[in-house]
Amino acid sequence: MVLKPLTDSVIVGDAKQAKALTEAALSEGLGAPIIVTEGLIPAMGVVGHRFGCGEIYVPEMLLAARAMQTALSVLEPLMSASEMASRGTVVIGTVKGDVHDIGKNIVSIMLKGSGFVVHDLGADVAPERFVEAVREYRPDIVGLSALLTTTMPAMATVLEALEASNLRGEVRVMVGGAPVTEDYALSIGADAYERDAGSAAERAVRLLSSPDEGAQSV
Amino acid sequence: MTTSRERVEAALAHREPDMVPLDLGSTDVTGMHVDSVYRLRQCLGLDEPGTPVKIVEPFQMLGEVKADLLDVLGVDTVSLATPMTLFGFRNENWKPWTTFAGTPALVAEGFNTELEANGDLLVYPCGDRSVPPCARMPAGGFYLDALVRQDPIDDDMLKVEDNLEEFPPISKDDLAYLGVEAERLAAGQRAVVGEFLTGFAHTNFGDIGAVPGLELRHPKGIRAVDEWYMSLHSRHDYIREVFEAQCEMALANLEKIHDVVGEVVTVIVTSEADFGSQNGPLISPATYRSLFQPVHAKVNDWVHTHTTWKTFAHCCGSIWRLLDDIADAGFDCLNPVQTSAAEMNPEALKSKYGDRFTFWGGGVDTQHTLPFGTVEEVSSMVRDRIRLFGDGGGFVFNTIHNLQAGVPAANLLALYDAIAEYRCYR
């Protein structure tokens, strides 16, 4: 059984090993969805937990995320849309005026590793692009990132744009990034805020499993 | 009467001077965004409307803090630096430019830009538009960020020299410039802060703002931010070799700089590498101890052995878990003291580390209070921080990192009114 070593290879951030073990799992006849749910998702759970409690730091987290992405890139072509979106669909991006994307990228990979289909719009994303993406992908969650005090207000602009397009009721909105706080999330009417990538993925799962889960319930 | 230099020296010696010293603009991490410099100068009536402000640090868009502003605010520090910028062009031959917010500014001749179709602004290394741009400011933005210019990495071909291209020996011309400037500043009464990191001191190990090599036309080695962070773990020996070689060059340059500026300098900016995120350290204490602490200690030891200078570490974010190790590396001053980050409780910082560091910063929160708080909130935070950090000396007032764009005029004035009101010890 190669899934336990695959999990371990992602946890320690060994991308080459993760790719080789993913291919080995496929050649043993395991299906891609099983490899994701039993090999990769447990790894992301461990990595997210260790990151959240300060056992590992950004270098180790980035290495694990890259290993995860490497394994996923082998599996994604083999999976149907419904198989990939076992947990739901997320549209994510860094807001207009802000080009910082490392934190958002980690959240994106953590979400993928937790069973979400993620449409990453990149950085410096205009509100109307978020609106378009919501129309196009029909996501369950929209994730907004901002690293600067000067760009944080653009999160509110995205929420207003979703509202103006009559799409706000169709998605849950999660926000995060260095200057963002729980209070700020509440003040702009976001549904959830999380402070780091590991907890963001867990929160996304809870957000969809419990209709009442939101910033107000924290 | 106490001079500004004596005031800063007393604070650095952990004694209470007549009043808490104030820094503004002596370093690239204690300055003010050009939009805010313009706004403040207008509020104070120092300029006619429309008078441009020079952008002296174009990466972060810091505005020039001229002598008249230093005088009006009662600033105790002044910068000793060469005109070199992070982009490899010099601050000379100024030309008009306007920020996205509409602030009239002056930029150096080498600040050559191009607007993309979407309105984003591109900037070029050494102002050379024949090579790909090195930085971008989103349309409507306030700062530049490095563009990723990372060739595919073949670990078997990676050479330490590739990550050392930006650390040349300081030239005779630059030394001569520093010598003349030092003499000029020595005649004044302000404490001189040596900000030599851009171009010549090279003691800035692994500063993620410098890693992309903004001044290099074709950067080699590890240049992408995420790749660099991963390399701290996965290419540990390579990074250690880079730092060791960089340290040798840094000490050689420092020796030459010391020869020409002597003891005119009170404090030297030694490191601007950030080790903290909003929620915790970016790197583990073990990584700090194995990669950074040895070279930091070597530089601090050299400075303390050969000069009267104090050393200054800028390190953003939540770094409480690293502070024992950073203190053990021998830094005298800690900046920006980001109390808005997790685990950075101001009382705990003063209580545990007040004897080991001079806190150069921590005066007011620039993430929330200054841009979004009320005048009363700004004023009371300034008062509380002066009382806390100023107790027994060991405090130079500065905002937490550069004062950013978008601060309301009333809050700018409240900040400096409160400093004037509460900074006196007696």
mmCIF file of C-alpha atoms in Angstrom, chain A residues 54 57-60 62-63 66 96-100 102 124 148-150 152-153 178-179 181 195-196, chain B residues 120 136 138 142-143 145 225-227 229-230 233 278-279 281-285 321 366-368 372 405:
data_model
loop_
_atom_site.group_PDB
_atom_site.id
_atom_site.type_symbol
_atom_site.label_atom_id
_atom_site.label_comp_id
_atom_site.label_asym_id
_atom_site.label_seq_id
_atom_site.Cartn_x
_atom_site.Cartn_y
_atom_site.Cartn_z
ATOM 1 C CA GLY A 54 3.597 26.495 15.002
ATOM 2 C CA TYR A 57 6.687 27.343 9.261
ATOM 3 C CA VAL A 58 6.373 28.925 5.820
ATOM 4 C CA PRO A 59 9.274 27.102 4.097
ATOM 5 C CA GLU A 60 8.008 23.693 5.187
ATOM 6 C CA LEU A 62 5.350 25.816 0.863
ATOM 7 C CA LEU A 63 7.283 22.600 0.241
ATOM 8 C CA ARG A 66 4.204 22.053 -3.805
ATOM 9 C CA LYS A 96 -7.649 44.684 -6.845
ATOM 10 C CA GLY A 97 -4.503 46.695 -6.261
ATOM 11 C CA ASP A 98 -2.731 43.929 -4.361
ATOM 12 C CA VAL A 99 -0.239 41.643 -6.070
ATOM 13 C CA HIS A 100 0.644 39.494 -3.065
ATOM 14 C CA ILE A 102 1.845 33.497 -1.673
ATOM 15 C CA ASP A 124 -4.866 42.104 -8.420
ATOM 16 C CA LEU A 148 -2.160 45.651 2.576
ATOM 17 C CA THR A 149 -4.113 48.097 4.680
ATOM 18 C CA THR A 150 -4.529 50.111 1.503
ATOM 19 C CA MET A 152 -8.183 45.649 2.321
ATOM 20 C CA PRO A 153 -11.152 47.972 1.558
ATOM 21 C CA ALA A 178 -2.370 40.123 7.187
ATOM 22 C CA PRO A 179 -4.395 43.254 8.031
ATOM 23 C CA THR A 181 -9.508 40.822 11.292
ATOM 24 C CA ARG A 195 -6.042 33.714 10.092
ATOM 25 C CA ASP A 196 -4.032 31.032 8.321
ATOM 26 C CA ASP B 120 -0.392 48.824 -14.242
ATOM 27 C CA ARG B 136 5.010 46.348 -10.997
ATOM 28 C CA PRO B 138 -1.066 47.710 -9.921
ATOM 29 C CA PHE B 142 0.634 52.598 -3.717
ATOM 30 C CA TYR B 143 3.771 50.461 -3.869
ATOM 31 C CA ASP B 145 6.291 44.714 -5.947
ATOM 32 C CA VAL B 225 10.050 34.697 -3.217
ATOM 33 C CA ASP B 226 8.393 31.320 -2.672
ATOM 34 C CA GLU B 227 11.408 29.463 -4.059
ATOM 35 C CA TYR B 229 11.540 30.499 1.346
ATOM 36 C CA MET B 230 11.491 26.844 0.357
ATOM 37 C CA HIS B 233 14.682 24.412 4.222
ATOM 38 C CA GLN B 278 0.887 38.474 11.056
ATOM 39 C CA ASN B 279 0.356 35.308 13.074
ATOM 40 C CA PRO B 281 7.337 33.569 12.661
ATOM 41 C CA LEU B 282 7.849 32.895 8.959
ATOM 42 C CA ILE B 283 10.731 30.580 9.761
ATOM 43 C CA SER B 284 11.410 28.276 12.670
ATOM 44 C CA PRO B 285 13.734 29.296 15.493
ATOM 45 C CA ARG B 321 9.326 33.179 19.463
ATOM 46 C CA THR B 366 -0.057 51.682 11.240
ATOM 47 C CA GLN B 367 -2.226 48.722 10.218
ATOM 48 C CA HIS B 368 -5.410 49.788 11.946
ATOM 49 C CA PHE B 372 -8.750 53.748 10.303
ATOM 50 C CA ALA B 405 -0.554 56.125 2.290
#
